[in-house]
Amino acid sequence: MPRLPSAWRSLLFVPGDRPDRYPKAVTSGSDCTCIDLEDAVSGRAKTEARRHALEFLEDGERRGTALAVRVNVVTSDAGRADLAALARVGRAPDVVVLPKVESAEDVDVAREALASLADDVALVPLVETAEGLLHAVKIARARGVAAVFFGGVDLSANLGAALSWEPLLYARSVVVHAAALGGVAAIDGPFLDFRDLEGLRNESVRARSLGFTAKAAIHPHQIPGIHEAMTPTEAEVAWAYRVLDAQSEPDAGVNALDGRMVDAPVVWAARRTLARAGSLYPRTPSA
């Protein structure tokens, strides 16, 4: 099963019917650029948007960013057409985002439609309805799923809840829990006011503290703030190295460091921190 790189922090949406924006999106610095064929595209423009996306998949320069496509709902006519077109493309996207997934069977529909791409494409279902939230664990455990994506905008409308942190905290927690049980990444939904960079940073910090590993963006200006919030700090990385140094054996028992108990779960968390930091903080002799 394809897995998202542990150091992924961001996914930037670009409207599928705006191919003029594709080049800027793939050079924004985001870890993944997602061409959106669903919510960002009106019904009249979906066929044209699909054509633009396929042309870019075949011939576009990706500039080091991973490339995703968000298809339409897999049981809709537009969704079936999107999946059929992707199954024929010569140069597949890295990720296919599946909107409004409400069951593991929805994931199965997409996986079977994309069978010609073998295991080269990671599936990322969006949990953004009350029904999807109810079945989040089964969705996260479905074959081919590499991450679970929290869709707060649609979910808030479905629940009749405000689109803010507190009313959606339970739903976010359910998604993180499901991702952990499925052994996959958790992606938080976008912060819609792209002019409010402080609000974006605060929400990103909260999302990371809850267990999300990445956050979606709707504007390139949001990428630096998301990366800052989602990347382990130098102090966190230094602590992780010290935790590992304190363990003489990989399965060492309870130890102590600076008066704090260090047992197996702490060691595991330290390894996860270093995996997420990637090469951003290379170790030095003094670390």
Coordinates of C-alpha atoms in Angstrom, one line a residue:
M1 CA 0.0 0.0 0.0
P2 CA 1.4 3.4 -0.9
R3 CA 2.2 5.5 2.2
L4 CA 2.5 9.3 2.5
P5 CA 6.0 10.5 3.4
S6 CA 6.2 11.0 7.2
A7 CA 7.5 14.6 6.7
W8 CA 4.5 15.8 4.6
R9 CA 3.0 18.9 6.2
S10 CA 0.9 20.6 3.6
L11 CA -1.5 20.0 0.7
L12 CA -2.4 23.0 -1.5
F13 CA -5.7 23.0 -3.4
V14 CA -5.8 24.6 -6.9
P15 CA -9.1 24.8 -8.9
G16 CA -9.1 22.3 -11.7
D17 CA -10.7 24.8 -14.1
R18 CA -7.8 27.3 -13.6
P19 CA -4.9 25.7 -15.3
D20 CA -3.2 29.1 -15.3
R21 CA -2.7 28.6 -11.6
Y22 CA -1.2 25.1 -11.8
P23 CA 2.4 26.4 -12.3
K24 CA 2.3 28.7 -9.3
A25 CA 0.8 26.0 -7.1
V26 CA 3.5 23.5 -7.8
T27 CA 6.2 26.1 -7.1
S28 CA 4.5 27.2 -3.8
G29 CA 6.7 25.0 -1.6
S30 CA 3.8 22.8 -0.6
D31 CA 4.5 19.2 0.0
C32 CA 1.6 18.2 -2.2
T33 CA -0.4 20.1 -4.8
C34 CA -4.0 18.9 -5.3
I35 CA -5.9 19.7 -8.5
D36 CA -9.5 20.0 -7.4
L37 CA -12.2 18.7 -9.7
E38 CA -14.9 18.7 -7.0
D39 CA -16.0 21.7 -4.9
A40 CA -13.8 24.3 -6.6
V41 CA -15.4 23.6 -10.0
S42 CA -19.0 24.3 -11.1
G43 CA -21.0 21.6 -12.8
R44 CA -20.7 23.2 -16.2
A45 CA -16.9 23.3 -16.0
K46 CA -16.2 19.8 -14.7
T47 CA -15.5 18.2 -18.1
E48 CA -13.1 21.0 -19.0
A49 CA -11.4 20.9 -15.6
R50 CA -10.9 17.1 -16.0
R51 CA -9.2 17.7 -19.4
H52 CA -6.9 20.3 -18.0
A53 CA -5.9 18.1 -15.1
L54 CA -5.2 15.1 -17.4
E55 CA -3.0 17.3 -19.6
F56 CA -1.0 18.5 -16.7
L57 CA -0.6 15.0 -15.3
E58 CA 0.8 14.0 -18.7
D59 CA 3.0 17.0 -19.5
G60 CA 3.2 19.4 -16.6
E61 CA 6.3 20.0 -14.6
R62 CA 5.8 19.0 -11.0
R63 CA 8.9 20.8 -9.6
G64 CA 9.5 18.4 -6.7
T65 CA 6.0 18.6 -5.2
A66 CA 3.8 15.5 -5.0
L67 CA 0.7 15.8 -7.2
A68 CA -2.8 14.9 -6.1
V69 CA -6.2 15.0 -7.8
R70 CA -9.5 15.4 -5.9
V71 CA -12.1 13.6 -7.9
N72 CA -15.9 14.1 -7.6
V73 CA -17.9 11.8 -5.3
V74 CA -17.1 8.3 -6.5
T75 CA -20.7 7.2 -6.9
S76 CA -21.7 10.2 -9.0
D77 CA -21.5 10.4 -12.8
A78 CA -18.7 13.0 -12.6
G79 CA -16.8 10.9 -10.1
R80 CA -17.0 7.8 -12.2
A81 CA -15.8 9.8 -15.2
D82 CA -12.9 11.2 -13.2
L83 CA -11.8 7.8 -12.0
A84 CA -12.1 6.3 -15.5
A85 CA -10.0 9.1 -17.0
L86 CA -7.3 8.7 -14.3
A87 CA -7.2 5.0 -14.9
R88 CA -6.2 5.6 -18.5
V89 CA -3.6 8.4 -17.9
G90 CA 0.0 7.6 -18.7
R91 CA 1.5 9.5 -15.8
A92 CA -0.6 8.9 -12.7
P93 CA -0.9 11.3 -9.8
D94 CA 0.7 10.4 -6.5
V95 CA -2.5 10.7 -4.6
V96 CA -6.2 10.6 -5.4
V97 CA -8.4 12.4 -2.8
L98 CA -11.9 11.0 -2.5
P99 CA -14.6 13.4 -1.2
K100 CA -17.5 12.7 1.0
V101 CA -16.5 9.1 1.7
E102 CA -19.1 7.4 3.9
S103 CA -18.0 3.8 4.0
A104 CA -15.1 1.5 3.2
E105 CA -17.1 0.4 0.2
D106 CA -16.7 3.9 -1.3
V107 CA -13.0 3.4 -1.1
D108 CA -13.3 0.0 -2.7
V109 CA -15.1 1.6 -5.6
A110 CA -12.2 4.0 -6.2
R111 CA -9.6 1.4 -5.8
E112 CA -11.2 -1.0 -8.2
A113 CA -11.7 1.8 -10.8
L114 CA -8.0 2.6 -10.5
A115 CA -6.8 -1.0 -10.6
S116 CA -4.8 -0.4 -13.7
L117 CA -2.5 1.9 -11.7
A118 CA -1.7 -1.1 -9.4
D119 CA -0.4 0.2 -6.1
D120 CA 1.2 3.4 -7.4
V121 CA -1.5 5.7 -6.2
A122 CA -2.3 6.6 -2.6
L123 CA -6.0 7.0 -1.7
V124 CA -7.0 9.7 0.7
P125 CA -10.6 9.7 1.7
L126 CA -12.2 12.8 3.1
V127 CA -14.4 12.3 6.2
E128 CA -16.8 15.3 5.9
T129 CA -20.3 14.0 6.6
A130 CA -22.0 12.6 9.7
E131 CA -22.2 9.2 8.1
G132 CA -18.5 9.3 7.2
L133 CA -17.6 10.2 10.8
L134 CA -19.6 7.3 12.0
H135 CA -17.6 4.9 9.9
A136 CA -14.2 6.7 10.1
V137 CA -12.3 3.7 11.5
K138 CA -13.5 1.3 8.8
I139 CA -12.6 4.0 6.2
A140 CA -9.2 4.4 7.6
R141 CA -8.6 0.7 7.5
A142 CA -9.8 0.2 3.9
R143 CA -7.3 -1.2 1.5
G144 CA -5.3 1.4 -0.3
V145 CA -5.9 4.2 2.1
A146 CA -2.7 6.2 3.0
A147 CA -4.3 9.0 5.0
V148 CA -7.6 10.2 6.3
F149 CA -8.5 13.8 5.5
F150 CA -10.8 15.8 7.9
G151 CA -13.3 17.9 5.9
G152 CA -14.6 20.5 8.4
V153 CA -16.4 22.8 5.9
D154 CA -18.9 20.2 4.6
L155 CA -19.1 18.5 8.0
S156 CA -20.0 21.7 9.8
A157 CA -22.8 22.3 7.3
N158 CA -24.0 18.6 7.6
L159 CA -24.1 18.8 11.4
G160 CA -25.4 22.3 11.6
A161 CA -22.4 23.3 13.7
A162 CA -20.3 26.4 13.5
L163 CA -17.1 26.2 11.4
S164 CA -14.7 26.8 14.3
W165 CA -12.4 24.8 16.5
E166 CA -14.6 24.0 19.6
P167 CA -17.7 22.7 17.8
L168 CA -15.7 20.5 15.6
L169 CA -13.2 19.3 18.2
Y170 CA -15.0 15.9 18.7
A171 CA -15.1 15.3 15.0
R172 CA -11.4 16.1 14.6
S173 CA -10.6 13.8 17.4
V174 CA -12.6 10.9 15.8
V175 CA -10.6 11.3 12.6
V176 CA -7.2 11.3 14.4
H177 CA -8.3 8.2 16.4
A178 CA -9.4 6.5 13.2
A179 CA -6.1 7.3 11.4
A180 CA -4.1 5.9 14.4
L181 CA -6.1 2.7 14.3
G182 CA -5.6 2.4 10.6
G183 CA -1.9 3.2 10.8
V184 CA -2.2 6.1 8.4
A185 CA -1.6 9.8 8.4
A186 CA -4.2 12.4 9.4
I187 CA -4.7 15.6 7.4
D188 CA -6.6 18.6 8.8
G189 CA -8.9 20.7 6.6
P190 CA -8.1 24.2 5.3
F191 CA -8.4 27.4 7.2
L192 CA -10.6 29.5 4.9
D193 CA -9.6 33.1 5.7
F194 CA -6.3 33.1 3.8
R195 CA -5.6 36.7 4.9
D196 CA -5.6 35.7 8.6
L197 CA -2.2 34.2 8.9
E198 CA -2.2 34.3 12.7
G199 CA -5.5 32.4 12.8
L200 CA -4.1 29.9 10.4
R201 CA -1.0 29.4 12.5
N202 CA -3.0 29.0 15.7
E203 CA -5.3 26.4 14.2
S204 CA -2.4 24.5 12.7
V205 CA -0.7 24.3 16.1
R206 CA -3.8 23.0 17.6
A207 CA -4.2 20.5 14.9
R208 CA -0.7 19.2 15.3
S209 CA -1.1 18.9 19.0
L210 CA -4.2 16.8 18.5
G211 CA -2.4 14.4 16.2
F212 CA -2.8 15.7 12.7
T213 CA 0.4 15.4 10.6
A214 CA -0.5 17.8 7.8
K215 CA -3.0 20.6 7.0
A216 CA -4.6 21.6 3.7
A217 CA -4.3 25.1 2.2
I218 CA -6.3 27.1 -0.2
H219 CA -3.7 29.8 -1.0
P220 CA 0.1 29.7 -1.4
H221 CA 0.5 32.4 1.3
Q222 CA -0.7 29.8 3.8
I223 CA 2.1 27.3 3.2
P224 CA 4.9 28.9 5.4
G225 CA 2.6 29.2 8.4
I226 CA 1.4 25.6 8.0
H227 CA 5.0 24.3 7.7
E228 CA 6.2 26.3 10.7
A229 CA 3.4 24.8 12.9
M230 CA 3.6 21.3 11.6
T231 CA 7.4 20.9 11.7
P232 CA 9.0 19.7 15.0
T233 CA 11.0 22.5 16.6
E234 CA 14.8 22.3 17.1
A235 CA 14.2 21.8 20.8
E236 CA 11.8 18.9 20.1
V237 CA 14.3 17.3 17.8
A238 CA 17.2 17.8 20.3
W239 CA 15.0 16.1 23.0
A240 CA 14.2 13.2 20.6
Y241 CA 17.9 12.6 20.0
R242 CA 18.6 12.7 23.7
V243 CA 15.8 10.2 24.3
L244 CA 17.3 7.8 21.8
D245 CA 20.8 8.2 23.2
A246 CA 19.5 7.3 26.6
Q247 CA 18.4 3.9 25.4
S248 CA 21.2 1.5 25.2
E249 CA 18.9 -1.1 23.7
P250 CA 16.1 -0.6 21.2
D251 CA 13.7 -2.3 23.6
A252 CA 15.1 -0.8 26.8
G253 CA 12.8 -0.5 29.7
V254 CA 11.9 2.5 31.8
N255 CA 14.7 5.1 32.0
A256 CA 14.9 8.7 33.2
L257 CA 16.0 11.8 31.5
D258 CA 16.0 15.3 33.1
G259 CA 13.7 13.9 35.8
R260 CA 11.1 12.6 33.2
M261 CA 10.3 8.9 32.8
V262 CA 11.4 7.6 29.4
D263 CA 9.7 4.3 28.5
A264 CA 8.9 2.6 25.2
P265 CA 6.1 4.9 24.2
V266 CA 8.3 8.0 24.7
V267 CA 11.0 6.3 22.6
W268 CA 8.5 5.6 19.9
A269 CA 7.3 9.3 20.0
A270 CA 11.0 10.4 19.7
R271 CA 11.5 8.3 16.6
R272 CA 8.3 9.7 15.1
T273 CA 9.5 13.3 15.8
L274 CA 12.8 12.6 14.0
A275 CA 11.0 11.0 11.1
R276 CA 8.7 14.0 10.7
A277 CA 11.7 16.4 11.0
G278 CA 13.4 14.6 8.1
S279 CA 16.6 16.4 7.1
L280 CA 15.5 19.8 8.3
Y281 CA 17.6 19.5 11.5
P282 CA 20.6 17.4 10.6
R283 CA 22.3 16.1 13.7
T284 CA 25.5 17.8 14.8
P285 CA 28.2 16.4 17.2
S286 CA 26.8 18.6 20.0
A287 CA 23.2 17.5 19.5

